[in-house]
């Protein structure tokens, strides 16, 4: 009787080959990442219009933006644990289902606090829907295709950056008002747009229910029967042949800590606590400690700069458009435009409305003086008045140029990510990351010092573009710096630090962007300089390799 030799998991994937399964997993993973991007990308297009319906001040808008990221921070650790214990697909599918429902619920928000609480829950569900995505993609691919698949997934996801402003423009063009709940809220275009933003999460969740769990996760859990079933499914999808035709011996994966992942049905608070420690403590010990510090710090610093620029980009572009309309013959830096708005803004407080006048205007703006070039502006206004008192009016508006410019930047992000994917095949990861950060540094310096208004969009775009493509490079490094059973936890901790950088940047920008713009941008510059230094410490090759294919520490420094 012939006894088949054990085979490494990496060698099994090589034998099956790249095919339809990997393409499907990459696309689904990309949609998961795109859904997480929604959390950051949607509010800048919604809050300037919704501020009248929800009675929002500038500080309120900053708080609502931060709420989602607070949800990520407080839940990230537990999602990493659950992903490594219950499965990547299990967590992804359920979290995205809840995420989509929450978008629909929040479209009916009557006030600030309702929107805040639901957005906080959105952050929690969105976090669970992305912490496992990179691990889920990577574990279906061999080392040869892993980096490319992760970057391709990120490329597909960043298409959101130009799809979203286009969708917002189309929905905001609809002029309708539907009173609900005895007139307590009026369902209009921004509410419809917000509800539609949940559709990708719902569709992706349903798709995930049709896909299998990662076979490598089953192996790490020592469930070889389920792992073999998934591997036969991969073989069938890639070759078109019955899975039973694939004959292999026992599949080997070296994960010495995998025994800590076992969860019996009678788990208690203490057992969960032990599992959290088992999943977390090894990350703070050699040889993983420095790797964790490296990826977490890089994520914090890059997210800090990117979020400070990109999450306020629609509003900044809007203020630049207003400044250009008011000063058609003047040039200056972005800070001149923002501080001009700060020093000239009307200090009369907004009133809470009793009688509502809401309108979505899709014609040439009458706000701009007839002596200047008109611009296409979407506005929503709320007014409260009586026959014997003056009207106090809240006007939320987005200039049409904001949609065009952000869509162009989104398209360039996707193109740049393709270039980075190609470059990663011939250039070491740390050099590609260093190049992206260096370009961002050049962009920030131009934003601070160049006094040519027509180039401001380009300068801000350079910063946003190159920091955007830095994220997948760092995340791809994270996947290969940690063993399978700790990979999702390491990813979620680095994500948590990244979102902490987002919250920090958002609060700083909300408080000082208009009043002390130059200082804020120097803070972004400092974060990029530190990122550039740290990027040089990324290893040239994976710390953990699989093949000859086991999850073992590479001897390559």
Coordinates of C-alpha atoms in Angstrom, one line a residue:
X1 CA 0.0 0.0 0.0
X2 CA 1.4 3.4 -1.1
X3 CA 1.5 6.0 1.6
X4 CA 1.4 9.5 0.1
X5 CA 3.9 11.9 1.5
X6 CA 2.7 15.0 3.4
X7 CA 2.6 18.1 1.2
X8 CA 2.9 21.8 2.2
X9 CA -0.1 24.1 1.8
X10 CA 1.9 26.4 -0.5
X11 CA 2.8 23.5 -2.8
X12 CA -0.8 22.4 -3.0
X13 CA -1.8 25.9 -4.3
X14 CA 1.0 25.8 -6.8
X15 CA -0.1 22.4 -8.0
X16 CA -3.7 23.6 -8.5
X17 CA -2.6 26.9 -10.2
X18 CA -4.0 30.3 -10.4
X19 CA -7.5 30.6 -11.9
X20 CA -11.1 31.4 -11.5
X21 CA -11.2 30.9 -7.7
X22 CA -8.4 33.4 -7.1
X23 CA -10.0 36.0 -9.4
X24 CA -13.3 35.6 -7.5
X25 CA -11.8 35.9 -4.1
X26 CA -9.8 38.9 -5.1
X27 CA -12.9 40.7 -6.4
X28 CA -14.9 39.9 -3.3
X29 CA -12.1 41.0 -1.1
X30 CA -11.8 44.2 -3.1
X31 CA -15.5 44.8 -2.4
X32 CA -15.0 44.3 1.3
X33 CA -12.2 46.9 1.3
X34 CA -14.3 49.2 -0.8
X35 CA -17.1 49.0 1.8
X36 CA -14.7 50.0 4.5
X37 CA -13.6 53.0 2.4
X38 CA -17.3 54.1 2.4
X39 CA -17.0 54.9 6.1
X40 CA -14.4 57.6 5.3
X41 CA -15.5 58.7 1.9
X42 CA -19.3 59.3 2.3
X43 CA -19.5 62.0 5.0
X44 CA -17.6 64.7 3.1
X45 CA -20.3 64.5 0.4
X46 CA -23.2 64.2 2.8
X47 CA -22.6 66.5 5.8
X48 CA -22.2 69.8 3.9
X49 CA -25.7 69.2 2.5
X50 CA -27.2 67.5 5.6
X51 CA -26.0 70.2 8.0
X52 CA -29.3 72.1 7.7
X53 CA -31.6 69.1 8.2
X54 CA -29.6 67.9 11.2
X55 CA -28.8 71.3 12.6
X56 CA -25.0 70.7 12.5
X57 CA -22.3 73.1 13.4
X58 CA -18.8 72.8 12.0
X59 CA -17.7 71.0 15.2
X60 CA -20.6 68.7 14.9
X61 CA -19.5 67.7 11.4
X62 CA -16.1 66.8 12.7
X63 CA -17.5 64.8 15.5
X64 CA -19.7 62.8 13.2
X65 CA -16.8 62.0 10.9
X66 CA -14.8 60.8 13.9
X67 CA -17.6 58.7 15.3
X68 CA -17.1 55.9 12.7
X69 CA -13.4 55.7 13.4
X70 CA -14.0 55.6 17.1
X71 CA -16.2 52.5 16.4
X72 CA -13.3 51.0 14.5
X73 CA -10.8 51.6 17.3
X74 CA -12.9 50.2 20.1
X75 CA -13.9 47.1 18.2
X76 CA -10.8 46.3 16.2
X77 CA -9.1 44.1 18.7
X78 CA -12.1 41.8 19.3
X79 CA -12.7 41.5 15.5
X80 CA -9.2 40.3 15.1
X81 CA -9.7 37.7 17.7
X82 CA -13.0 36.5 16.3
X83 CA -11.6 36.4 12.8
X84 CA -8.8 34.1 13.9
X85 CA -11.2 31.9 15.9
X86 CA -14.5 31.8 14.0
X87 CA -13.1 32.4 10.5
X88 CA -12.5 35.1 8.0
X89 CA -15.6 34.6 5.8
X90 CA -17.8 34.1 8.8
X91 CA -17.0 37.6 10.2
X92 CA -16.9 39.3 6.8
X93 CA -20.3 38.2 5.7
X94 CA -22.2 39.0 8.9
X95 CA -20.5 42.4 9.5
X96 CA -21.1 43.6 6.0
X97 CA -24.8 42.6 6.2
X98 CA -25.2 44.7 9.4
X99 CA -23.2 47.5 7.8
X100 CA -25.5 47.8 4.9
X101 CA -28.6 47.8 7.1
X102 CA -27.1 50.6 9.2
X103 CA -26.7 52.8 6.2
X104 CA -30.4 52.5 5.4
X105 CA -31.4 53.1 9.1
X106 CA -29.2 56.2 9.3
X107 CA -30.7 57.7 6.2
X108 CA -33.8 58.4 8.5
X109 CA -31.7 60.2 11.1
X110 CA -33.7 63.1 12.6
X111 CA -30.9 64.8 14.5
X112 CA -27.2 64.8 15.4
X113 CA -27.4 62.2 18.2
X114 CA -29.2 59.6 16.1
X115 CA -26.8 60.0 13.3
X116 CA -23.8 59.8 15.8
X117 CA -24.9 56.6 17.4
X118 CA -25.7 54.8 14.2
X119 CA -22.5 56.0 12.6
X120 CA -20.6 54.7 15.6
X121 CA -22.2 51.3 15.1
X122 CA -21.3 51.6 11.4
X123 CA -17.7 52.0 12.4
X124 CA -17.9 48.8 14.5
X125 CA -19.5 46.7 11.7
X126 CA -17.2 48.2 9.0
X127 CA -14.2 47.3 11.0
X128 CA -15.3 43.7 11.3
X129 CA -15.9 43.7 7.5
X130 CA -12.3 44.6 6.6
X131 CA -9.9 43.2 9.2
X132 CA -10.2 39.8 7.6
X133 CA -10.3 40.9 4.0
X134 CA -6.6 41.0 3.4
X135 CA -5.9 37.7 5.2
X136 CA -8.9 36.1 3.3
X137 CA -7.4 37.2 -0.1
X138 CA -3.8 36.3 0.8
X139 CA -4.6 32.8 2.0
X140 CA -6.0 31.7 -1.3
X141 CA -2.9 32.8 -3.2
X142 CA 0.6 31.5 -3.5
X143 CA 3.5 33.7 -2.6
X144 CA 4.1 34.5 -6.3
X145 CA 0.7 36.1 -6.7
X146 CA -0.1 37.3 -3.1
X147 CA 1.3 40.8 -3.3
X148 CA -0.2 41.5 -6.7
X149 CA -3.6 40.2 -5.6
X150 CA -3.7 42.4 -2.6
X151 CA -2.7 45.4 -4.5
X152 CA -5.2 44.6 -7.3
X153 CA -7.9 44.3 -4.7
X154 CA -6.9 47.7 -3.4
X155 CA -6.9 49.1 -6.9
X156 CA -10.5 47.9 -7.4
X157 CA -11.5 49.4 -4.1
X158 CA -10.0 52.8 -4.8
X159 CA -12.3 53.1 -7.8
X160 CA -14.8 54.2 -5.2
X161 CA -13.0 57.6 -5.1
X162 CA -14.3 58.5 -8.5
X163 CA -17.5 56.4 -8.5
X164 CA -18.7 58.1 -5.3
X165 CA -18.6 61.7 -6.4
X166 CA -20.3 60.7 -9.7
X167 CA -23.1 58.9 -7.8
X168 CA -23.5 61.8 -5.4
X169 CA -23.8 64.2 -8.3
X170 CA -26.5 62.1 -10.0
X171 CA -28.5 61.5 -6.8
X172 CA -28.3 65.2 -5.7
X173 CA -29.7 66.2 -9.1
X174 CA -33.0 64.6 -8.0
X175 CA -35.2 67.3 -6.6
X176 CA -37.7 65.6 -4.4
X177 CA -39.1 66.0 -0.8
X178 CA -41.0 63.2 0.9
X179 CA -42.3 64.1 4.4
X180 CA -42.2 61.1 6.8
X181 CA -43.3 60.5 10.4
X182 CA -45.8 63.3 10.5
X183 CA -43.3 65.7 8.9
X184 CA -40.6 65.1 11.5
X185 CA -38.1 64.4 8.8
X186 CA -38.2 65.1 5.1
X187 CA -36.6 62.4 3.0
X188 CA -34.6 64.0 0.3
X189 CA -31.7 63.4 -2.0
X190 CA -28.9 63.3 0.6
X191 CA -30.8 60.7 2.6
X192 CA -31.4 58.6 -0.5
X193 CA -27.7 58.9 -1.4
X194 CA -26.7 57.8 2.1
X195 CA -29.1 54.8 2.0
X196 CA -27.7 53.7 -1.4
X197 CA -24.2 53.7 0.0
X198 CA -25.2 50.5 1.9
X199 CA -25.9 48.5 -1.2
X200 CA -22.3 47.4 -1.8
X201 CA -22.1 46.0 1.7
X202 CA -25.3 44.1 1.3
X203 CA -24.3 42.7 -2.1
X204 CA -20.9 41.7 -0.9
X205 CA -22.3 40.0 2.2
X206 CA -24.7 37.9 0.1
X207 CA -21.8 36.9 -2.2
X208 CA -19.6 35.9 0.7
X209 CA -22.3 33.5 2.0
X210 CA -21.8 31.6 -1.3
X211 CA -18.0 31.2 -0.9
X212 CA -16.0 28.9 1.4
X213 CA -13.8 29.7 4.3
X214 CA -10.1 30.0 3.8
X215 CA -8.6 26.5 3.7
X216 CA -5.5 27.8 5.5
X217 CA -7.7 28.9 8.4
X218 CA -9.1 25.4 8.6
X219 CA -5.6 24.0 8.7
X220 CA -4.6 26.4 11.4
X221 CA -7.6 25.1 13.4
X222 CA -6.4 21.5 12.6
X223 CA -9.6 20.8 10.7
X224 CA -8.0 19.0 7.8
X225 CA -11.3 17.5 6.5
X226 CA -12.9 20.9 5.9
X227 CA -9.6 22.3 4.5
X228 CA -9.5 19.4 2.0
X229 CA -13.1 20.1 1.0
X230 CA -12.3 23.7 0.2
X231 CA -9.1 22.8 -1.7
X232 CA -11.1 20.4 -3.8
X233 CA -13.6 23.2 -4.5
X234 CA -10.7 25.4 -5.6
X235 CA -9.4 22.7 -7.9
X236 CA -12.8 22.3 -9.4
X237 CA -13.3 26.0 -10.0
X238 CA -9.8 26.5 -11.5
X239 CA -9.7 23.3 -13.7
X240 CA -13.3 22.5 -14.3
X241 CA -12.5 18.9 -13.2
X242 CA -14.2 17.1 -10.3
X243 CA -12.5 17.8 -7.0
X244 CA -12.2 14.1 -6.2
X245 CA -9.6 13.9 -9.0
X246 CA -7.1 15.8 -6.8
X247 CA -5.2 13.2 -4.9
X248 CA -2.7 14.5 -2.3
X249 CA -1.4 13.4 1.1
X250 CA -1.8 15.2 4.4
X251 CA -1.4 19.0 4.1
X252 CA 1.2 20.5 6.5
X253 CA 1.1 23.9 8.0
X254 CA 3.4 24.9 10.8
X255 CA 1.6 27.2 13.2
X256 CA 2.9 26.4 16.7
X257 CA 0.4 28.7 18.3
X258 CA -2.6 27.3 16.5
X259 CA -3.6 25.3 19.6
X260 CA -4.5 28.5 21.4
X261 CA -7.2 29.2 18.8
X262 CA -9.4 26.2 19.8
X263 CA -12.8 27.3 21.1
X264 CA -15.1 24.9 22.7
X265 CA -18.8 25.4 22.8
X266 CA -18.8 26.4 26.5
X267 CA -16.5 29.3 26.2
X268 CA -16.7 31.8 29.1
X269 CA -15.5 35.3 29.7
X270 CA -12.3 33.9 31.2
X271 CA -11.7 31.7 28.2
X272 CA -12.3 34.6 25.8
X273 CA -9.8 36.6 27.9
X274 CA -7.2 33.9 27.6
X275 CA -7.7 33.7 23.9
X276 CA -7.3 37.5 23.6
X277 CA -4.0 37.2 25.5
X278 CA -2.9 34.2 23.4
X279 CA -3.6 36.1 20.2
X280 CA -2.1 39.4 21.4
X281 CA 0.9 38.7 23.7
X282 CA 3.0 36.9 21.1
X283 CA 2.8 40.0 18.9
X284 CA 4.6 41.9 21.6
X285 CA 7.4 39.4 21.9
X286 CA 10.5 38.7 19.8
X287 CA 10.6 38.2 16.8
X288 CA 7.3 39.9 16.1
X289 CA 7.5 42.9 18.4
X290 CA 9.5 45.2 16.1
X291 CA 7.4 44.2 13.1
X292 CA 4.2 45.1 15.0
X293 CA 5.7 48.5 16.1
X294 CA 6.8 49.2 12.5
X295 CA 3.5 48.5 10.7
X296 CA 1.4 50.2 13.5
X297 CA 3.5 53.3 13.5
X298 CA 3.5 53.5 9.7
X299 CA -0.2 53.1 9.5
X300 CA -0.8 55.8 12.1
X301 CA 1.5 58.4 10.5
X302 CA 0.3 57.7 6.9
X303 CA -3.4 57.7 7.9
X304 CA -2.8 60.9 9.9
X305 CA -1.6 62.8 6.8
X306 CA -4.0 61.1 4.3
X307 CA -7.1 61.6 6.4
X308 CA -6.2 65.2 7.2
X309 CA -6.0 66.0 3.5
X310 CA -8.5 63.6 1.9
X311 CA -11.4 63.6 4.4
X312 CA -11.5 67.4 4.3
X313 CA -10.7 67.6 0.6
X314 CA -14.3 68.2 -0.7
X315 CA -14.8 71.0 1.9
X316 CA -11.4 72.5 1.1
X317 CA -12.0 72.4 -2.6
X318 CA -15.4 74.0 -2.0
X319 CA -13.7 76.9 -0.1
X320 CA -11.1 77.2 -2.8
X321 CA -13.9 77.5 -5.4
X322 CA -15.7 80.1 -3.4
X323 CA -12.4 82.0 -2.9
X324 CA -11.7 81.9 -6.6
X325 CA -15.2 83.2 -7.4
X326 CA -14.8 86.1 -4.9
X327 CA -11.2 86.9 -5.9
X328 CA -10.9 85.9 -9.6
X329 CA -7.6 87.8 -10.1
X330 CA -5.9 86.7 -6.9
X331 CA -3.4 83.9 -6.3
X332 CA -2.3 82.4 -3.0
X333 CA -1.7 79.2 -1.1
X334 CA -4.5 76.9 0.2
X335 CA -4.0 78.4 3.6
X336 CA -4.6 81.9 2.3
X337 CA -8.0 80.7 0.9
X338 CA -9.0 78.9 4.1
X339 CA -7.9 81.6 6.5
X340 CA -9.6 84.2 4.4
X341 CA -12.8 82.3 4.8
X342 CA -12.2 82.0 8.6
X343 CA -11.7 85.7 9.1
X344 CA -14.6 86.8 6.9
X345 CA -17.3 84.2 7.9
X346 CA -20.5 85.4 9.3
X347 CA -20.6 84.9 13.1
X348 CA -24.4 84.9 13.4
X349 CA -25.3 81.4 14.9
X350 CA -27.6 79.1 12.9
X351 CA -31.2 78.8 14.2
X352 CA -33.0 75.6 14.7
X353 CA -35.9 75.6 12.3
X354 CA -39.6 75.5 12.9
X355 CA -40.7 76.1 9.3
X356 CA -38.6 74.3 6.7
X357 CA -37.6 75.3 3.3
X358 CA -35.4 72.7 1.6
X359 CA -34.3 72.8 -2.0
X360 CA -31.7 71.0 -4.1
X361 CA -30.8 73.6 -6.8
X362 CA -29.4 72.3 -10.1
X363 CA -29.0 75.5 -11.9
X364 CA -26.4 78.2 -12.2
X365 CA -25.8 79.7 -8.8
X366 CA -27.3 83.0 -7.9
X367 CA -25.1 83.2 -4.9
X368 CA -22.0 84.1 -6.9
X369 CA -21.8 87.7 -8.1
X370 CA -22.9 88.4 -11.6
X371 CA -19.4 89.9 -12.3
X372 CA -17.7 86.5 -11.7
X373 CA -18.0 83.3 -13.5
X374 CA -21.0 81.3 -12.4
X375 CA -20.6 77.8 -11.0
X376 CA -22.9 74.8 -10.7
X377 CA -23.8 74.5 -7.0
X378 CA -26.0 72.0 -5.1
X379 CA -27.5 73.6 -2.0
X380 CA -29.9 72.7 0.8
X381 CA -31.3 75.5 2.9
X382 CA -33.3 75.7 6.1
X383 CA -35.0 78.9 7.2
X384 CA -37.0 80.0 10.2
X385 CA -39.0 83.2 9.9
X386 CA -42.1 85.0 11.1
X387 CA -43.9 88.0 9.6
X388 CA -42.3 90.5 12.0
X389 CA -38.7 89.2 12.1
X390 CA -35.8 88.8 9.7
X391 CA -35.2 85.4 8.2
X392 CA -32.2 83.4 9.6
X393 CA -31.1 80.9 6.9
X394 CA -28.8 77.8 6.9
X395 CA -27.4 77.0 3.5
X396 CA -25.4 73.9 2.9
X397 CA -23.7 73.8 -0.5
X398 CA -21.2 71.9 -2.6
X399 CA -19.8 73.5 -5.8
X400 CA -20.0 71.3 -8.9
X401 CA -16.2 71.6 -9.3
X402 CA -15.8 69.6 -6.1
X403 CA -17.4 66.5 -7.7
X404 CA -15.3 66.9 -10.9
X405 CA -12.0 67.4 -9.1
X406 CA -12.5 64.5 -6.6
X407 CA -13.6 62.2 -9.4
X408 CA -10.4 63.0 -11.3
X409 CA -8.3 62.4 -8.2
X410 CA -10.0 59.1 -7.7
X411 CA -9.3 58.0 -11.3
X412 CA -5.6 59.0 -10.9
X413 CA -5.5 57.0 -7.6
X414 CA -6.6 53.9 -9.5
X415 CA -4.1 54.4 -12.3
X416 CA -1.3 55.1 -9.8
X417 CA -2.1 51.9 -7.9
X418 CA -1.7 49.9 -11.2
X419 CA 1.8 51.4 -11.6
X420 CA 2.7 50.5 -8.1
X421 CA 1.5 46.9 -8.7
X422 CA 3.9 46.7 -11.7
X423 CA 6.7 48.4 -9.8
X424 CA 6.4 45.9 -6.9
X425 CA 7.5 43.1 -9.2
X426 CA 10.9 44.6 -9.8
X427 CA 11.5 47.0 -6.9
X428 CA 11.6 46.1 -3.2
X429 CA 8.6 47.0 -1.2
X430 CA 10.3 49.5 1.1
X431 CA 11.7 51.5 -1.9
X432 CA 8.2 51.7 -3.5
X433 CA 6.8 52.9 -0.2
X434 CA 9.7 55.4 0.2
X435 CA 9.0 56.8 -3.3
X436 CA 5.3 57.3 -2.6
X437 CA 6.0 59.0 0.7
X438 CA 8.7 61.2 -0.9
X439 CA 6.2 62.4 -3.5
X440 CA 3.7 63.1 -0.7
X441 CA 6.3 65.2 1.1
X442 CA 6.9 67.2 -2.1
X443 CA 3.1 67.8 -2.4
X444 CA 2.8 69.0 1.2
X445 CA 5.7 71.4 0.7
X446 CA 4.0 72.8 -2.4
X447 CA 0.7 73.2 -0.6
X448 CA 2.4 75.2 2.1
X449 CA 4.6 77.5 -0.1
X450 CA 3.4 77.7 -3.7
X451 CA 1.2 80.7 -4.3
X452 CA -0.5 79.6 -7.5
X453 CA -4.2 78.9 -7.0
X454 CA -4.8 76.9 -10.1
X455 CA -2.2 74.3 -9.0
X456 CA -3.6 73.8 -5.5
X457 CA -5.8 70.9 -6.7
X458 CA -2.7 69.2 -8.2
X459 CA -0.7 69.7 -5.0
X460 CA -3.4 68.4 -2.7
X461 CA -4.0 65.6 -5.2
X462 CA -0.4 64.5 -5.1
X463 CA -0.5 64.1 -1.3
X464 CA -3.8 62.2 -1.5
X465 CA -2.8 60.0 -4.4
X466 CA 0.5 58.8 -3.0
X467 CA -0.6 58.4 0.6
X468 CA -3.6 56.4 -0.7
X469 CA -1.4 53.9 -2.6
X470 CA 0.9 53.6 0.5
X471 CA -1.8 51.8 2.5
X472 CA -1.9 48.6 0.5
X473 CA 1.9 48.5 0.4
X474 CA 2.0 48.5 4.2
X475 CA -0.9 46.1 4.5
X476 CA 0.7 43.7 2.0
X477 CA 3.8 43.8 4.2
X478 CA 1.7 43.0 7.3
X479 CA 0.3 39.9 5.7
X480 CA 3.9 38.5 5.2
X481 CA 5.4 39.7 8.5
X482 CA 3.2 37.6 10.7
X483 CA 2.2 33.9 10.8
X484 CA -1.2 32.7 9.7
X485 CA -2.9 32.4 13.2
X486 CA -1.7 35.9 14.2
X487 CA -2.1 37.6 10.9
X488 CA -5.6 38.9 11.3
X489 CA -4.9 40.2 14.8
X490 CA -1.8 42.0 13.6
X491 CA -3.7 43.5 10.7
X492 CA -6.5 44.7 12.9
X493 CA -4.1 46.2 15.4
X494 CA -2.3 48.1 12.6
X495 CA -5.7 49.2 11.3
X496 CA -6.7 50.4 14.8
X497 CA -3.6 52.5 14.9
X498 CA -4.3 53.8 11.4
X499 CA -7.8 54.9 12.4
X500 CA -6.4 56.5 15.6
X501 CA -4.3 58.6 13.2
X502 CA -7.5 59.4 11.3
X503 CA -9.4 60.5 14.4
X504 CA -6.3 62.6 15.6
X505 CA -6.0 64.3 12.2
X506 CA -9.7 64.9 12.0
X507 CA -9.9 66.6 15.4
X508 CA -6.8 68.7 14.7
X509 CA -8.1 69.8 11.3
X510 CA -11.6 70.5 12.7
X511 CA -10.1 72.7 15.4
X512 CA -7.3 74.5 13.5
X513 CA -7.5 74.0 9.7
X514 CA -9.1 77.4 9.2
X515 CA -7.5 79.3 11.9
X516 CA -3.9 77.9 11.9
X517 CA -3.7 76.2 8.5
X518 CA 0.1 76.3 8.1
X519 CA 0.8 74.7 11.4
X520 CA -1.6 71.9 10.5
X521 CA 0.1 71.2 7.2
X522 CA 3.5 71.2 8.9
X523 CA 2.1 68.5 11.2
X524 CA 1.3 66.5 8.1
X525 CA 4.8 67.1 6.8
X526 CA 6.4 65.8 10.0
X527 CA 4.3 62.6 9.9
X528 CA 5.5 61.9 6.4
X529 CA 9.1 62.5 7.2
X530 CA 8.9 60.0 10.1
X531 CA 7.1 57.5 7.8
X532 CA 9.9 57.8 5.2
X533 CA 12.5 57.0 7.8
X534 CA 10.5 54.0 9.2
X535 CA 9.8 52.6 5.7
X536 CA 13.5 51.8 5.3
X537 CA 13.2 49.3 8.1
X538 CA 10.8 47.1 6.2
X539 CA 12.4 43.7 5.4
X540 CA 13.3 43.0 1.9
X541 CA 11.7 39.6 2.0
X542 CA 8.9 38.0 4.0
X543 CA 9.6 37.3 7.7
X544 CA 7.4 34.3 7.5
X545 CA 7.5 32.1 4.4
X546 CA 5.4 29.2 3.4
X547 CA 6.7 26.6 1.3
X548 CA 9.0 24.6 1.4
X549 CA 6.1 26.2 2.6
X550 CA 5.6 26.4 6.2
X551 CA 4.8 29.4 8.3
X552 CA 8.3 29.7 9.7
X553 CA 10.6 32.6 10.4
X554 CA 12.7 33.5 7.4
X555 CA 16.4 33.8 7.9
X556 CA 16.5 36.8 5.5
X557 CA 17.0 40.1 7.4

